[in-house]
Short mmCIF file of C-alpha atoms in Angstrom, two decimals:
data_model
loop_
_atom_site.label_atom_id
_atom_site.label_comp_id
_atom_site.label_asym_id
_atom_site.label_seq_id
_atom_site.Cartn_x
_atom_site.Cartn_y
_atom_site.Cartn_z
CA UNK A 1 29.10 -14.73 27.98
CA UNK A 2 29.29 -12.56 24.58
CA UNK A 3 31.65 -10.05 24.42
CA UNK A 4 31.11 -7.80 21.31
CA UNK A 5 33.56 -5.53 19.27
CA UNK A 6 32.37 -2.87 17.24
CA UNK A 7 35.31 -1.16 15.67
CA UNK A 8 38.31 -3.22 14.42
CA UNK A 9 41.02 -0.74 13.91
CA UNK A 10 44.11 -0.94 15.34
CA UNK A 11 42.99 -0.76 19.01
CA UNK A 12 39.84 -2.43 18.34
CA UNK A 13 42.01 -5.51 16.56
CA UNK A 14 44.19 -5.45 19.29
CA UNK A 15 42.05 -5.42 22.59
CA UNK A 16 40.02 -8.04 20.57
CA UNK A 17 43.01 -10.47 20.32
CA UNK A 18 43.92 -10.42 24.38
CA UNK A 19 39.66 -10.92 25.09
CA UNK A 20 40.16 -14.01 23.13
CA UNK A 21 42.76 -15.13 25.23
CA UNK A 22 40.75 -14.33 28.12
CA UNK A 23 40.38 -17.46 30.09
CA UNK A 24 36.94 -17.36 30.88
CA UNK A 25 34.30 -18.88 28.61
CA UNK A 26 33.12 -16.25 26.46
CA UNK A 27 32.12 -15.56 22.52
CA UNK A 28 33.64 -12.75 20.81
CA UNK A 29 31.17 -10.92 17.83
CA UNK A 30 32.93 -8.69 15.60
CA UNK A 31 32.08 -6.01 13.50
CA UNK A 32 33.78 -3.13 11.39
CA UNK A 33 32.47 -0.75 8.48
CA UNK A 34 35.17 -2.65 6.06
CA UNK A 35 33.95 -6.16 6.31
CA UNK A 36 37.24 -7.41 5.06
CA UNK A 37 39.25 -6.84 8.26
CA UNK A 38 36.35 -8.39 10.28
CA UNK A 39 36.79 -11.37 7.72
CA UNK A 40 40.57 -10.80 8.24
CA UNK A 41 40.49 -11.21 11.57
CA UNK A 42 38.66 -14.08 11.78
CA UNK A 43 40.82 -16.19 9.42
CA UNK A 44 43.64 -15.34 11.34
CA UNK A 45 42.75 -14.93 15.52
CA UNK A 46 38.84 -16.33 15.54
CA UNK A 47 35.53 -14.91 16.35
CA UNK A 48 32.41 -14.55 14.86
CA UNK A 49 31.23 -12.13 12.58
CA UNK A 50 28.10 -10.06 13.53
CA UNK A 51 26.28 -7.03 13.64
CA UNK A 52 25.90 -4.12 15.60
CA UNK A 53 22.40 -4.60 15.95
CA UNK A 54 22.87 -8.23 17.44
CA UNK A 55 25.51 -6.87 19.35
CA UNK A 56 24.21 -4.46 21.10
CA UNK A 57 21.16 -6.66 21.59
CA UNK A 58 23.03 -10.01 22.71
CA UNK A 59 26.39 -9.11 24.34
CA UNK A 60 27.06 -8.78 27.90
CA UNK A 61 30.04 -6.42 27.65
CA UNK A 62 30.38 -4.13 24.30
CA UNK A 63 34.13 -2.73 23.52
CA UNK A 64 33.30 1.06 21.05
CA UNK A 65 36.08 0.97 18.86
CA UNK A 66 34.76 4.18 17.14
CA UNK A 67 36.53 7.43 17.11
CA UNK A 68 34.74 10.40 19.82
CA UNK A 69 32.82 12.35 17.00
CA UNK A 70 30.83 9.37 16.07
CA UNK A 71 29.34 8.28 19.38
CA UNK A 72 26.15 10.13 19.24
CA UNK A 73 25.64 8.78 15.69
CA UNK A 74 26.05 5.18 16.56
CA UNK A 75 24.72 5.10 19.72
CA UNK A 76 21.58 7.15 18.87
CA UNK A 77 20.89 4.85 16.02
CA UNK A 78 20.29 1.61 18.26
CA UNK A 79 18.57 3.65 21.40
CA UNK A 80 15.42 1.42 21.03
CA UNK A 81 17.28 -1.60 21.16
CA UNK A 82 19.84 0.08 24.04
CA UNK A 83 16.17 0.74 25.78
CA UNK A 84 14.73 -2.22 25.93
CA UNK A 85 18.07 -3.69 27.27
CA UNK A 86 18.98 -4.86 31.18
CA UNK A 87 22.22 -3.33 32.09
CA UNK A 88 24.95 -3.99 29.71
CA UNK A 89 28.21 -2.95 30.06
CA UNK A 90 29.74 -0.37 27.38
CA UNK A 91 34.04 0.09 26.96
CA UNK A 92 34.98 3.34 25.44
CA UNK A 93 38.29 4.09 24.39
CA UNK A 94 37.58 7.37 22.74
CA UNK A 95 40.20 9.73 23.73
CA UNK A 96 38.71 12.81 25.23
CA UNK A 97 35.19 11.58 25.68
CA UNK A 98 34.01 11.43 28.92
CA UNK A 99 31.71 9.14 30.90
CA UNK A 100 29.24 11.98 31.50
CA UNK A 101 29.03 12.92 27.75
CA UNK A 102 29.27 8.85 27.12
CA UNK A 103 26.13 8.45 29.33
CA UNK A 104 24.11 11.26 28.16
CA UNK A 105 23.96 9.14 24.99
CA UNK A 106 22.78 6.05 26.72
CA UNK A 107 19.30 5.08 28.69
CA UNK A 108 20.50 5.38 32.42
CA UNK A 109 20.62 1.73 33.08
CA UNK A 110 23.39 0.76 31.02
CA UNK A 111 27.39 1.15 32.99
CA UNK A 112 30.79 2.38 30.82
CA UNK A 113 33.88 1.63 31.83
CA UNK A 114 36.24 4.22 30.01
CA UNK A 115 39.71 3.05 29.24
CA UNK A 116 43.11 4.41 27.39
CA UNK A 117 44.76 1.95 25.84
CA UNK A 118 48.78 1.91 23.89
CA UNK A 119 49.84 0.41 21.46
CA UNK A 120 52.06 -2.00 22.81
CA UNK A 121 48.83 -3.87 24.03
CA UNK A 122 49.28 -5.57 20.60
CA UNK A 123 52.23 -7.63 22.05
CA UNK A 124 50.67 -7.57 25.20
CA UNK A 125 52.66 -5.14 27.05
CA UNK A 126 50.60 -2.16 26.75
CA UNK A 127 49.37 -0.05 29.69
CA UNK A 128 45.60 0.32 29.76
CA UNK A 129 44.29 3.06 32.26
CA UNK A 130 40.83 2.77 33.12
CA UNK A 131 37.81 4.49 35.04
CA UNK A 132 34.40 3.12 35.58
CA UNK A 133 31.29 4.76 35.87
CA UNK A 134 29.37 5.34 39.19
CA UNK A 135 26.46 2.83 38.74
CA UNK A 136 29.19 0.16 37.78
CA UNK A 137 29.04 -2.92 39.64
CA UNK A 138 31.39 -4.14 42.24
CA UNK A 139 32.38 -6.88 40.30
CA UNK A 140 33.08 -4.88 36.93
CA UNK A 141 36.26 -4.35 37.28
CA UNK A 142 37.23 -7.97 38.16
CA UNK A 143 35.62 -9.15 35.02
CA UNK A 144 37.06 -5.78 33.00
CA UNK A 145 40.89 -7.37 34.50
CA UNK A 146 39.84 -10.87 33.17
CA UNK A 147 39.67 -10.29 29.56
CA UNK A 148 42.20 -7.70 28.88
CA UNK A 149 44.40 -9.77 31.65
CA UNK A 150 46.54 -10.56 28.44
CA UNK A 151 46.91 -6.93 27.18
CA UNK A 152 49.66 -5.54 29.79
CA UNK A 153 49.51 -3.07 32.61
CA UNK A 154 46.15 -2.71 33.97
CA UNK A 155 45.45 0.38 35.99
CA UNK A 156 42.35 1.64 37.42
CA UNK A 157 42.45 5.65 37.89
CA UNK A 158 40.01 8.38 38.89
CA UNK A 159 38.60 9.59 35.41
CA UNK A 160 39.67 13.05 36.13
CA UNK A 161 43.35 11.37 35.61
CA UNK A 162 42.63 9.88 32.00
CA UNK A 163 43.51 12.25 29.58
CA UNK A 164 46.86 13.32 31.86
CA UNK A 165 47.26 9.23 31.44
CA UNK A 166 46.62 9.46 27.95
CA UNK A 167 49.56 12.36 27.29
CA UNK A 168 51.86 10.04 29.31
CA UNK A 169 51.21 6.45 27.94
CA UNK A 170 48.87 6.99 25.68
CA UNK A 171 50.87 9.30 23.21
CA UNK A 172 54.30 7.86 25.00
CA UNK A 173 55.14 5.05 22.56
CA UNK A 174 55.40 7.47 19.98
CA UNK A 175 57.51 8.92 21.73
CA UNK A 176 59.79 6.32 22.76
CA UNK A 177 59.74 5.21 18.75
CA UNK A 178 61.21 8.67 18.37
CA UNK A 179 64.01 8.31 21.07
CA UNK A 180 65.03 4.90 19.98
CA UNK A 181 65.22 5.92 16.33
CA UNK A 182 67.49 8.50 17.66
CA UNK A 183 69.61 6.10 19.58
CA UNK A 184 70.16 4.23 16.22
CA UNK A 185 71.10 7.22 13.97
CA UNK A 186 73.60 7.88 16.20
CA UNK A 187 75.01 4.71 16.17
CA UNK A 188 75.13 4.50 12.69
CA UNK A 189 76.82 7.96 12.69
CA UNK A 190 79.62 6.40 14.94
CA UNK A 191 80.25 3.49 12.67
CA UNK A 192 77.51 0.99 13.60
CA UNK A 193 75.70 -1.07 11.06
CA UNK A 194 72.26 0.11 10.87
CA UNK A 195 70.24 -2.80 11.91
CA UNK A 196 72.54 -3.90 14.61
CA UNK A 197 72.33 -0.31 15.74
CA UNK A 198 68.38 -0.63 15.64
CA UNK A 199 68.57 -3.62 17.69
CA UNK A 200 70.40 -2.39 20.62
CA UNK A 201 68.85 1.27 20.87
CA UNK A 202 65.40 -0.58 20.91
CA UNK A 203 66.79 -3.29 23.40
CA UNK A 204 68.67 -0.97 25.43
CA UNK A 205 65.06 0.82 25.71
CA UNK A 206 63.30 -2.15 26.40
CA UNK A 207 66.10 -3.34 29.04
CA UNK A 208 65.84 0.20 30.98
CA UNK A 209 62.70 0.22 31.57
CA UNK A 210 62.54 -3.48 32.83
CA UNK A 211 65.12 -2.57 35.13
CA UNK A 212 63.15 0.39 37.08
CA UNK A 213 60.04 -2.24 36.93
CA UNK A 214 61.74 -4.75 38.82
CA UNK A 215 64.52 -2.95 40.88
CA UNK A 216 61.69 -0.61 41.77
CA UNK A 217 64.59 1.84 42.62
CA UNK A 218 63.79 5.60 41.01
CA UNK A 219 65.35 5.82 37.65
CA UNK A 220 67.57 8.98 38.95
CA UNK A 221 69.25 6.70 41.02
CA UNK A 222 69.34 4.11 38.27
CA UNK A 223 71.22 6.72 35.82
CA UNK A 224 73.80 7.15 38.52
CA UNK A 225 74.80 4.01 38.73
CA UNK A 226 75.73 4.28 35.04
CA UNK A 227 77.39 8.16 35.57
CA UNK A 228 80.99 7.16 36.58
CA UNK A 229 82.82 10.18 37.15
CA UNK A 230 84.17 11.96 34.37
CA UNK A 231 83.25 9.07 32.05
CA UNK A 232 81.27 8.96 28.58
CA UNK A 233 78.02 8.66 30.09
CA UNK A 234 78.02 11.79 32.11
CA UNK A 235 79.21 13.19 28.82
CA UNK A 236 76.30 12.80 27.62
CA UNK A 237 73.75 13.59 29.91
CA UNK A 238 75.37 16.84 30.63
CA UNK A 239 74.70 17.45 26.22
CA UNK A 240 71.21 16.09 26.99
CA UNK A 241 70.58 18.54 30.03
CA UNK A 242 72.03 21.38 27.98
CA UNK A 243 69.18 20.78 25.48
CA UNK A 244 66.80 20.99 27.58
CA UNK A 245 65.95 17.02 26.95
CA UNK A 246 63.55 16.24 30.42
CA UNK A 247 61.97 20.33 29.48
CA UNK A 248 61.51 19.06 26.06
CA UNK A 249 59.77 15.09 26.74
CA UNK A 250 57.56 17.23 29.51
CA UNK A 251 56.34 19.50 27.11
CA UNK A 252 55.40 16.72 24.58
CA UNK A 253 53.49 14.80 27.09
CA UNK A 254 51.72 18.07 28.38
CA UNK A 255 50.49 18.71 24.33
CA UNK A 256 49.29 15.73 24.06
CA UNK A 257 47.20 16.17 27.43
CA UNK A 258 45.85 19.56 25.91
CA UNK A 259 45.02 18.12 23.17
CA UNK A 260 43.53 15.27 24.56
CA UNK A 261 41.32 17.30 26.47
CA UNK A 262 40.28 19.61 22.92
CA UNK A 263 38.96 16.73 21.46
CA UNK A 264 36.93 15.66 23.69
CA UNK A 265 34.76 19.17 23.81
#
């Protein structure tokens, strides 16, 4: 099987590394306007290096690495080969674009599965949100699981729910980046050595959220457990609550959905 990437930037680069992980036996072609980072790549995961035009005329499955506003460029630039071709299998992950617009572009035979990947999936603990399209094939989404199997959290969503997932985890690492930055200025402000205070903000982050994975109990009941009465946690959620901090992380997310849904118009 040949997978093909067109598009190596950082999600590109990154989805690219877990497919070669993938354990199923597969080829990976790889291209990118800057040759260098395809070269770069190479040297330093594997791969080979190709070309769109043998990509789209070879692979099986085709990850678009390409931001939303070049779509109809690139795709209407290889329609006679895309013509000629049985049904391949396209992955977007444009943000706003949706499979409608995606297969307007494309001769009807040809499925898209359209995806929202994080950042995170670089360390392989991203959350990838994914919807196919209607003439997809029963076993798509098996095969879809198999190579980004390496990537993190894999969850398949109506595509009316993408760019809502895309405010949430999408956008959310920056977010968290923010809040854990935060953690660590404030314990440097208390005394705290700035790395070590780095290090436990972004482990205390990391060993939260493990904690309402696994205990699978609701994080309000979670942040209870931690609230004893009149203690120094409590403290501090009441100074959270009084500025507005769950009103303020809800309104991110929800501008990052509108504008989500902007650019894809």
């Amino acid at each position: 099987m040949k997978i093909g990437f067109i598009g190596l930037g950082n999600m590109g680069a990154s989805l690219a590394k877990a497919v070669l992980q993938a354990k199923i036996n597969h080829h990976i072609l790889l291209t990118n306007r800057s040759q260098a980072k395809v070269d770069a790549f190479i040297a330093n995961y594997g791969g080979l290096a190709s070309s769109n035009d043998e990509i789209f005329a070879e692979a099986d499955v085709v990850f678009l690495g390409v931001k939303p506003a070049q779509f109809s460029e690139l795709l209407s630039q290889y329609q006679s080969i895309l013509e000629k071709r049985d049904s391949l299998l396209l992955i977007s992950m444009a943000a706003g674009l949706p499979i409608e617009k995606l297969a307007s572009l494309l001769p009807s035979q040809h499925r898209i599965i359209r995806i929202m990947p994080n950042t995170p999936v670089s360390i392989g603990q991203g959350v990838i949100s994914y919807a196919l399209s209607a003439n997809c094939h029963p076993e798509d989404s098996e095969l879809f699981c198999q190579l980004l199997a390496n990537a993190g959290q894999l969850v398949e969503i109506s595509e009316g729910l993408i760019d809502a997932a895309t405010g949430l985890a999408g956008c959310g690492p920056a977010f968290v980046y923010l809040f854990i930055e935060a953690l660590a200025d404030a314990g440097v402000q208390t005394g705290l050595p700035r790395e070590t205070a780095l290090k436990m903000a972004a482990q205390t982050v990391v060993g939260a959220g493990q904690m309402v994975l696994e205990s699978q109990q609701h994080p309000g009941v979670l942040k209870d457990q931690v609230c004893s009465p009149g203690g120094s946690t409590i403290a501090g959620v009441a100074s959270l609550e009084e500025h507005a901090f769950r009103g303020t992380v809800m309104d991110a997310v929800n501008q990052a959905y509108k504008k989500t849904q902007e650019l894809g118009k």
